[in-house]
Amino acid sequence: MAVWDDVVGQDRLTAQLAAAARDADALVTAEHGGERSRPGEQPEPQTSADRSSASQMTHAWLFTGPPGSGRSTAARAFAAALQCVSPDRALGGAPGCGFCDGCHTSLVGTHADVEIVRTDLLSIGVKETRDLVRRSSLSPAGGRWQVIVLEDADRLTEGAGNVLLKAVEEPAPRTVWLLCAPSVEDVLPTIRSRCRHLSLRTPPVAAVADVLVRRDGIEPEAAARAARATQGHIGRARRLATDERARARRAAVLKLPLRTDDIGGCLKAAQELIDAAGEDAKQVAEDVDTKETEELRAALGAAAGTGGRMPRGTAGAMKELQDKQKRRSTRTQRDSLDLALVDLTGFYRDVLALQMGASVPLANDEVRDSIHRIASSSTPERTLRRIEAVIACREALDRNVAPLLAVEAMAVALRAG
């Protein structure tokens, strides 16, 4: 299958990327002495301006779209197409076959000239960005393109963004930057003005269900239920369809609207929501932190076992790792909490749809009785205020308000309506 098959519901975007990949392949062919170069003649290197004006290809791209739209998937697919070495290209085939070594290693993240950057921390700092800039200045080992995929460009600090700006503004001749962010406003204006912008949309529910069945082997009924519940968010739909714990946590969140009859119930529900997010962070820590710590201890020459004595002068490295793990735990907890708030917003969206008589399918059909109960005992105005309360809670968490305080305020607002 072609690399574009996993980019769900984005036909117009994949057509643009496929055209750019064809032009990029023509540039590489010409510079390597292909049919567009005269025998014995060395073609002049292509500048970023040449690439922008003469073809669909350019040196920097910005992929934006709502969460779950497949921004990083589209960027990876494009990176694979740029590295495609299928012999079919010589016969007129389009780059991005999905089977050759270039495509396969790019998609799985092991290609020498494709750097995929994602962070499990709250931000990407100056030090990490400088390392990326140094990497981007290298010539591609395979002779095609040096591709940097930055999946969380919205998490760059201001200082990191300024470091990146120079590299994006004056890139190496064979370097391509692929930045991903929820919206153009999440990226510095000076950076986004130097990128070609591609906007993704939320994929149709049916398309998400189809890819879950086709690629992940999920039963059609379960795939359709997960796709509908997440309203087209590909990653969440896959997790919901394959992870029993995720389904249990979501079911607990959807019970919250029925537990806000009194202040005591509001505070208890808020505490349980925070505890569930903390449990998620703890599970990630158990899976990752211990392994990371032991690997670092071994690399630093510690004796075997957790009680082994550390060599002198290595305390700083251990402290740096512990700080990183703490920041990751904070982000994991916030991401889990935000996911719960998204599910809660979907619940009240269904309530509002019933109250307004909208002919749209319910996203949370499994709790239809609860939705009918809330809809019949309330008004559309109160439902809108409740949705606004959930959104306000998400914004408060973005401003680093104490999570328990923000969720308690939301729960009380849900009770008041």
Short mmCIF file of C-alpha atoms in Angstrom, two decimals:
data_model
loop_
_atom_site.label_atom_id
_atom_site.label_comp_id
_atom_site.label_asym_id
_atom_site.label_seq_id
_atom_site.Cartn_x
_atom_site.Cartn_y
_atom_site.Cartn_z
CA MET A 1 0.00 0.00 0.00
CA ALA A 2 1.11 3.58 -0.63
CA VAL A 3 2.33 5.73 2.25
CA TRP A 4 -0.77 7.93 1.86
CA ASP A 5 -3.19 5.12 2.79
CA ASP A 6 -2.89 5.89 6.51
CA VAL A 7 -3.69 9.59 6.02
CA VAL A 8 -7.41 9.29 6.67
CA GLY A 9 -9.98 11.55 5.03
CA GLN A 10 -7.50 14.11 3.63
CA ASP A 11 -7.68 13.52 -0.14
CA ARG A 12 -6.91 17.10 -1.16
CA LEU A 13 -3.92 17.30 1.16
CA THR A 14 -2.44 13.99 0.01
CA ALA A 15 -2.75 15.12 -3.62
CA GLN A 16 -0.70 18.24 -2.77
CA LEU A 17 1.94 16.24 -0.94
CA ALA A 18 2.15 13.64 -3.70
CA ALA A 19 2.74 16.42 -6.27
CA ALA A 20 5.46 17.92 -4.06
CA ALA A 21 7.09 14.49 -3.65
CA ARG A 22 7.16 14.03 -7.44
CA ASP A 23 8.83 17.41 -7.90
CA ALA A 24 11.29 16.64 -5.09
CA ASP A 25 12.15 13.34 -6.79
CA ALA A 26 12.75 15.19 -10.07
CA LEU A 27 15.12 17.58 -8.30
CA VAL A 28 17.11 14.71 -6.82
CA THR A 29 17.22 12.93 -10.19
CA ALA A 30 18.48 16.08 -11.92
CA GLU A 31 21.16 16.77 -9.32
CA HIS A 32 22.34 13.17 -9.53
CA GLY A 33 22.89 13.48 -13.28
CA GLY A 34 19.50 12.18 -14.43
CA GLU A 35 17.81 12.78 -17.73
CA ARG A 36 17.38 16.50 -17.07
CA SER A 37 21.15 17.04 -16.79
CA ARG A 38 23.47 17.11 -19.77
CA PRO A 39 26.20 14.47 -19.81
CA GLY A 40 29.23 15.62 -17.83
CA GLU A 41 27.44 18.74 -16.57
CA GLN A 42 27.06 19.39 -12.85
CA PRO A 43 23.67 20.99 -12.12
CA GLU A 44 23.65 23.96 -9.80
CA PRO A 45 22.32 23.32 -6.27
CA GLN A 46 18.67 24.20 -5.76
CA THR A 47 17.97 27.01 -3.30
CA SER A 48 14.81 27.23 -1.21
CA ALA A 49 13.61 30.06 -3.46
CA ASP A 50 14.13 27.90 -6.56
CA ARG A 51 12.13 25.08 -5.01
CA SER A 52 9.27 27.36 -4.02
CA SER A 53 8.90 29.11 -7.37
CA ALA A 54 9.66 26.31 -9.81
CA SER A 55 7.82 23.39 -8.23
CA GLN A 56 5.39 22.19 -5.61
CA MET A 57 8.34 21.37 -3.35
CA THR A 58 9.68 23.72 -0.70
CA HIS A 59 12.00 23.53 2.30
CA ALA A 60 9.55 24.03 5.19
CA TRP A 61 5.98 22.84 5.77
CA LEU A 62 3.49 23.49 8.55
CA PHE A 63 0.78 20.88 9.15
CA THR A 64 -2.12 22.13 11.25
CA GLY A 65 -5.43 20.60 12.24
CA PRO A 66 -7.52 19.61 15.25
CA PRO A 67 -6.27 16.86 17.58
CA GLY A 68 -6.67 13.45 15.98
CA SER A 69 -6.75 14.76 12.42
CA GLY A 70 -3.50 12.97 11.58
CA ARG A 71 -0.99 15.81 11.40
CA SER A 72 2.02 13.69 12.34
CA THR A 73 0.82 10.79 10.17
CA ALA A 74 0.67 13.08 7.13
CA ALA A 75 4.13 14.49 7.91
CA ARG A 76 5.62 11.00 8.26
CA ALA A 77 3.99 9.87 5.02
CA PHE A 78 5.48 12.87 3.21
CA ALA A 79 8.90 12.15 4.74
CA ALA A 80 8.63 8.56 3.47
CA ALA A 81 7.67 9.74 -0.03
CA LEU A 82 10.70 12.05 -0.09
CA GLN A 83 12.96 9.09 0.76
CA CYS A 84 11.27 6.61 -1.59
CA VAL A 85 13.77 4.55 -3.64
CA SER A 86 11.33 2.26 -5.41
CA PRO A 87 12.57 1.18 -8.86
CA ASP A 88 9.02 1.82 -10.13
CA ARG A 89 9.82 5.54 -10.13
CA ALA A 90 11.96 5.05 -13.21
CA LEU A 91 8.90 3.60 -14.96
CA GLY A 92 6.69 6.55 -14.07
CA GLY A 93 5.55 5.38 -10.65
CA ALA A 94 4.89 8.02 -7.99
CA PRO A 95 7.17 8.29 -4.94
CA GLY A 96 5.72 6.82 -1.75
CA CYS A 97 5.25 3.17 -2.68
CA GLY A 98 5.20 2.11 0.98
CA PHE A 99 7.25 -1.05 0.35
CA CYS A 100 10.81 0.04 -0.43
CA ASP A 101 13.52 0.41 2.19
CA GLY A 102 13.27 4.22 2.14
CA CYS A 103 9.52 4.24 2.76
CA HIS A 104 9.56 1.48 5.37
CA THR A 105 12.39 2.86 7.50
CA SER A 106 10.95 6.38 7.33
CA LEU A 107 7.55 5.21 8.56
CA VAL A 108 8.94 3.15 11.44
CA GLY A 109 11.41 5.86 12.47
CA THR A 110 14.74 4.18 11.67
CA HIS A 111 15.79 6.03 8.50
CA ALA A 112 19.21 7.67 8.87
CA ASP A 113 18.01 10.90 7.22
CA VAL A 114 14.62 11.25 8.91
CA GLU A 115 14.59 12.69 12.43
CA ILE A 116 11.18 12.40 14.11
CA VAL A 117 10.91 14.64 17.16
CA ARG A 118 8.12 14.34 19.70
CA THR A 119 8.14 15.26 23.35
CA ASP A 120 6.49 13.75 26.39
CA LEU A 121 7.37 16.89 28.37
CA LEU A 122 5.51 20.17 28.70
CA SER A 123 7.79 22.04 26.29
CA ILE A 124 10.73 21.81 23.89
CA GLY A 125 13.65 23.92 25.07
CA VAL A 126 16.58 25.75 23.52
CA LYS A 127 19.09 22.93 24.07
CA GLU A 128 17.02 20.33 22.21
CA THR A 129 16.31 22.78 19.38
CA ARG A 130 19.99 23.61 18.93
CA ASP A 131 20.70 19.89 18.57
CA LEU A 132 18.04 19.74 15.84
CA VAL A 133 19.50 22.73 14.02
CA ARG A 134 22.94 21.10 14.05
CA ARG A 135 21.38 17.91 12.66
CA SER A 136 19.61 19.87 9.91
CA SER A 137 22.89 21.30 8.63
CA LEU A 138 24.27 17.84 7.78
CA SER A 139 24.16 16.45 4.26
CA PRO A 140 21.81 13.46 3.85
CA ALA A 141 23.65 10.18 4.24
CA GLY A 142 21.55 8.54 1.53
CA GLY A 143 21.90 11.36 -0.96
CA ARG A 144 18.23 12.38 -1.02
CA TRP A 145 16.82 14.63 1.74
CA GLN A 146 17.53 15.41 5.36
CA VAL A 147 14.02 15.52 6.86
CA ILE A 148 13.19 16.87 10.34
CA VAL A 149 9.66 16.05 11.53
CA LEU A 150 8.77 18.17 14.57
CA GLU A 151 5.47 16.72 15.81
CA ASP A 152 4.98 19.19 18.67
CA ALA A 153 6.01 22.53 17.18
CA ASP A 154 3.40 24.21 19.40
CA ARG A 155 5.45 23.20 22.47
CA LEU A 156 8.54 25.18 21.45
CA THR A 157 9.44 27.80 24.01
CA GLU A 158 9.94 31.33 22.73
CA GLY A 159 13.72 30.94 22.93
CA ALA A 160 13.57 27.60 21.10
CA GLY A 161 11.41 29.16 18.40
CA ASN A 162 13.98 31.88 17.84
CA VAL A 163 16.72 29.25 17.53
CA LEU A 164 14.65 27.34 14.97
CA LEU A 165 13.83 30.48 12.97
CA LYS A 166 17.34 30.86 11.54
CA ALA A 167 17.43 27.24 10.36
CA VAL A 168 14.02 27.51 8.70
CA GLU A 169 14.89 30.87 7.17
CA GLU A 170 18.19 29.71 5.65
CA PRO A 171 18.04 25.91 5.39
CA ALA A 172 20.71 23.63 4.01
CA PRO A 173 20.08 22.79 0.31
CA ARG A 174 18.81 19.27 1.02
CA THR A 175 17.03 19.85 4.34
CA VAL A 176 13.24 19.79 4.71
CA TRP A 177 11.42 20.86 7.89
CA LEU A 178 7.98 19.36 8.63
CA LEU A 179 6.33 21.13 11.58
CA CYS A 180 3.06 19.99 13.17
CA ALA A 181 0.80 22.11 15.40
CA PRO A 182 -2.93 22.39 16.20
CA SER A 183 -3.21 25.83 14.53
CA VAL A 184 -1.06 28.50 12.91
CA GLU A 185 -1.49 30.64 16.04
CA ASP A 186 0.46 28.05 18.01
CA VAL A 187 3.63 28.78 15.99
CA LEU A 188 5.68 31.99 15.98
CA PRO A 189 4.57 34.30 13.13
CA THR A 190 8.14 34.56 11.90
CA ILE A 191 8.33 30.77 11.53
CA ARG A 192 4.92 30.16 10.00
CA SER A 193 5.50 32.90 7.40
CA ARG A 194 8.43 30.85 6.06
CA CYS A 195 6.48 27.60 5.82
CA ARG A 196 3.97 26.28 3.32
CA HIS A 197 0.80 25.76 5.30
CA LEU A 198 -1.36 22.63 4.98
CA SER A 199 -4.58 22.40 7.00
CA LEU A 200 -6.10 19.04 7.94
CA ARG A 201 -9.73 18.48 8.86
CA THR A 202 -11.30 16.09 11.33
CA PRO A 203 -11.71 12.80 9.43
CA PRO A 204 -15.23 11.44 8.89
CA VAL A 205 -16.31 8.89 11.49
CA ALA A 206 -16.85 6.23 8.80
CA ALA A 207 -13.31 6.73 7.47
CA VAL A 208 -11.81 6.31 10.95
CA ALA A 209 -13.83 3.15 11.56
CA ASP A 210 -12.67 1.78 8.21
CA VAL A 211 -8.98 2.32 8.99
CA LEU A 212 -9.38 0.67 12.42
CA VAL A 213 -10.84 -2.42 10.75
CA ARG A 214 -8.38 -2.46 7.85
CA ARG A 215 -5.14 -1.64 9.66
CA ASP A 216 -5.72 -2.77 13.25
CA GLY A 217 -8.00 -5.76 12.71
CA ILE A 218 -10.71 -4.43 15.03
CA GLU A 219 -14.22 -5.81 14.74
CA PRO A 220 -16.41 -3.49 12.58
CA GLU A 221 -18.98 -2.89 15.34
CA ALA A 222 -16.33 -2.01 17.94
CA ALA A 223 -14.49 0.18 15.42
CA ALA A 224 -17.67 2.09 14.55
CA ARG A 225 -18.49 2.58 18.23
CA ALA A 226 -15.00 3.87 19.05
CA ALA A 227 -14.89 6.19 16.01
CA ARG A 228 -18.30 7.63 16.87
CA ALA A 229 -17.42 8.10 20.54
CA THR A 230 -14.24 10.03 19.72
CA GLN A 231 -15.83 12.00 16.86
CA GLY A 232 -13.14 11.17 14.34
CA HIS A 233 -10.04 11.36 16.56
CA ILE A 234 -7.92 8.54 15.10
CA GLY A 235 -5.51 7.99 17.99
CA ARG A 236 -8.18 8.08 20.69
CA ALA A 237 -10.45 5.81 18.67
CA ARG A 238 -7.70 3.19 18.37
CA ARG A 239 -6.93 3.37 22.07
CA LEU A 240 -10.60 3.15 23.01
CA ALA A 241 -11.10 0.12 20.78
CA THR A 242 -8.04 -1.75 22.06
CA ASP A 243 -7.61 -0.71 25.72
CA GLU A 244 -10.08 -1.91 28.32
CA ARG A 245 -8.73 0.54 30.90
CA ALA A 246 -9.41 3.46 28.55
CA ARG A 247 -13.01 2.32 28.14
CA ALA A 248 -13.44 2.00 31.90
CA ARG A 249 -12.04 5.50 32.54
CA ARG A 250 -14.28 6.99 29.88
CA ALA A 251 -17.34 5.28 31.35
CA ALA A 252 -16.50 6.78 34.75
CA VAL A 253 -16.18 10.28 33.24
CA LEU A 254 -19.57 10.02 31.54
CA LYS A 255 -21.19 9.34 34.93
CA LEU A 256 -19.98 12.65 36.34
CA PRO A 257 -22.95 14.79 35.12
CA LEU A 258 -25.29 12.64 37.23
CA ARG A 259 -23.18 13.12 40.37
CA THR A 260 -23.38 16.90 40.75
CA ASP A 261 -26.68 17.13 42.61
CA ASP A 262 -25.02 18.57 45.72
CA ILE A 263 -21.72 20.23 46.64
CA GLY A 264 -20.39 17.10 48.31
CA GLY A 265 -20.99 15.09 45.13
CA CYS A 266 -19.25 17.77 43.05
CA LEU A 267 -16.13 17.76 45.22
CA LYS A 268 -16.00 13.96 45.35
CA ALA A 269 -16.38 13.65 41.57
CA ALA A 270 -13.64 16.23 41.04
CA GLN A 271 -11.25 14.38 43.34
CA GLU A 272 -11.93 11.08 41.56
CA LEU A 273 -11.23 12.71 38.20
CA ILE A 274 -7.88 14.01 39.47
CA ASP A 275 -7.04 10.63 41.02
CA ALA A 276 -7.75 8.85 37.73
CA ALA A 277 -5.41 11.24 35.88
CA GLY A 278 -2.75 10.64 38.53
CA GLU A 279 -3.16 6.89 38.11
CA ASP A 280 -2.51 7.28 34.37
CA ALA A 281 0.70 9.16 35.12
CA LYS A 282 1.71 6.49 37.63
CA GLN A 283 1.19 3.71 35.09
CA VAL A 284 3.39 5.50 32.55
CA ALA A 285 6.04 5.98 35.24
CA GLU A 286 5.97 2.29 36.13
CA ASP A 287 6.35 1.32 32.47
CA VAL A 288 9.06 3.81 31.51
CA ASP A 289 10.84 5.40 34.47
CA THR A 290 12.30 2.25 36.00
CA LYS A 291 13.70 1.09 32.66
CA GLU A 292 15.19 4.53 31.95
CA THR A 293 16.78 4.73 35.38
CA GLU A 294 18.35 1.29 35.17
CA GLU A 295 19.68 1.95 31.66
CA LEU A 296 21.29 5.20 32.80
CA ARG A 297 22.77 3.56 35.90
CA ALA A 298 24.27 0.83 33.73
CA ALA A 299 25.65 3.38 31.27
CA LEU A 300 27.25 5.33 34.12
CA GLY A 301 28.91 2.19 35.48
CA ALA A 302 26.77 1.51 38.55
CA ALA A 303 26.81 -1.92 40.11
CA ALA A 304 24.01 -4.25 39.04
CA GLY A 305 20.68 -3.93 40.86
CA THR A 306 18.76 -0.96 42.12
CA GLY A 307 20.86 -0.78 45.27
CA GLY A 308 24.15 -0.66 43.40
CA ARG A 309 26.43 2.21 44.31
CA MET A 310 26.78 5.04 41.77
CA PRO A 311 30.26 6.14 40.65
CA ARG A 312 31.45 9.51 41.90
CA GLY A 313 30.44 12.50 39.77
CA THR A 314 27.30 10.96 38.26
CA ALA A 315 24.73 12.49 40.61
CA GLY A 316 24.08 15.35 38.18
CA ALA A 317 23.09 13.01 35.37
CA MET A 318 20.70 11.10 37.64
CA LYS A 319 19.17 14.36 38.88
CA GLU A 320 18.61 15.52 35.29
CA LEU A 321 16.82 12.26 34.47
CA GLN A 322 14.64 12.53 37.58
CA ASP A 323 13.65 16.09 36.65
CA LYS A 324 12.74 14.94 33.14
CA GLN A 325 10.61 12.11 34.54
CA LYS A 326 8.84 14.51 36.86
CA ARG A 327 7.99 16.86 33.99
CA ARG A 328 6.76 13.92 31.92
CA SER A 329 4.53 12.79 34.77
CA THR A 330 3.03 16.28 34.96
CA ARG A 331 2.27 16.31 31.25
CA THR A 332 0.82 12.79 31.33
CA GLN A 333 -1.51 13.77 34.16
CA ARG A 334 -2.63 16.92 32.35
CA ASP A 335 -3.14 15.09 29.05
CA SER A 336 -5.24 12.44 30.77
CA LEU A 337 -7.30 15.09 32.53
CA ASP A 338 -7.77 17.02 29.29
CA LEU A 339 -8.95 13.86 27.57
CA ALA A 340 -11.57 13.38 30.29
CA LEU A 341 -12.76 16.96 29.79
CA VAL A 342 -13.07 16.37 26.03
CA ASP A 343 -15.28 13.33 26.75
CA LEU A 344 -17.36 15.47 29.10
CA THR A 345 -17.80 18.12 26.42
CA GLY A 346 -19.00 15.39 24.04
CA PHE A 347 -21.60 14.31 26.60
CA TYR A 348 -23.09 17.80 26.83
CA ARG A 349 -22.90 18.12 23.04
CA ASP A 350 -25.24 15.12 22.85
CA VAL A 351 -27.51 16.68 25.48
CA LEU A 352 -27.72 19.89 23.45
CA ALA A 353 -28.41 17.96 20.24
CA LEU A 354 -31.41 16.27 21.88
CA GLN A 355 -32.70 19.52 23.33
CA MET A 356 -32.49 21.26 19.95
CA GLY A 357 -34.00 18.33 18.06
CA ALA A 358 -30.92 18.00 15.84
CA SER A 359 -30.90 14.99 13.53
CA VAL A 360 -27.33 13.93 14.33
CA PRO A 361 -26.22 10.60 15.81
CA LEU A 362 -25.24 10.61 19.47
CA ALA A 363 -21.52 10.25 20.08
CA ASN A 364 -22.18 8.58 23.44
CA ASP A 365 -24.98 6.24 22.52
CA GLU A 366 -24.03 3.80 25.29
CA VAL A 367 -25.22 6.33 27.91
CA ARG A 368 -28.33 7.40 26.03
CA ASP A 369 -30.52 7.11 29.16
CA SER A 370 -28.29 9.54 31.09
CA ILE A 371 -28.28 11.97 28.18
CA HIS A 372 -32.09 11.90 27.97
CA ARG A 373 -32.36 12.41 31.71
CA ILE A 374 -30.12 15.50 31.70
CA ALA A 375 -31.74 16.87 28.53
CA SER A 376 -35.27 16.59 29.91
CA SER A 377 -34.41 18.20 33.25
CA SER A 378 -32.52 21.16 31.81
CA THR A 379 -32.62 23.78 29.06
CA PRO A 380 -30.33 24.47 26.08
CA GLU A 381 -29.13 27.66 27.79
CA ARG A 382 -28.01 25.72 30.87
CA THR A 383 -26.34 23.09 28.69
CA LEU A 384 -24.35 25.79 26.86
CA ARG A 385 -23.23 27.23 30.19
CA ARG A 386 -22.07 23.77 31.24
CA ILE A 387 -20.07 23.35 28.04
CA GLU A 388 -18.53 26.77 28.69
CA ALA A 389 -17.61 25.62 32.21
CA VAL A 390 -15.73 22.61 30.82
CA ILE A 391 -13.92 24.80 28.29
CA ALA A 392 -13.02 27.27 31.05
CA CYS A 393 -11.55 24.41 33.07
CA ARG A 394 -9.35 23.37 30.14
CA GLU A 395 -8.16 26.96 29.73
CA ALA A 396 -7.41 27.21 33.45
CA LEU A 397 -5.28 24.07 33.27
CA ASP A 398 -3.37 25.58 30.34
CA ARG A 399 -2.60 28.57 32.60
CA ASN A 400 -1.18 26.20 35.25
CA VAL A 401 -4.05 26.58 37.71
CA ALA A 402 -3.93 23.83 40.35
CA PRO A 403 -5.78 20.88 38.71
CA LEU A 404 -7.96 20.02 41.70
CA LEU A 405 -9.03 23.63 42.13
CA ALA A 406 -9.90 23.98 38.44
CA VAL A 407 -11.90 20.75 38.32
CA GLU A 408 -13.77 21.53 41.55
CA ALA A 409 -14.77 24.92 40.14
CA MET A 410 -15.99 23.21 36.98
CA ALA A 411 -18.01 20.61 38.90
CA VAL A 412 -19.76 23.31 40.92
CA ALA A 413 -20.50 25.23 37.71
CA LEU A 414 -21.98 22.06 36.18
CA ARG A 415 -24.31 21.77 39.16
CA ALA A 416 -25.44 25.38 38.87
CA GLY A 417 -25.88 25.18 35.12
#
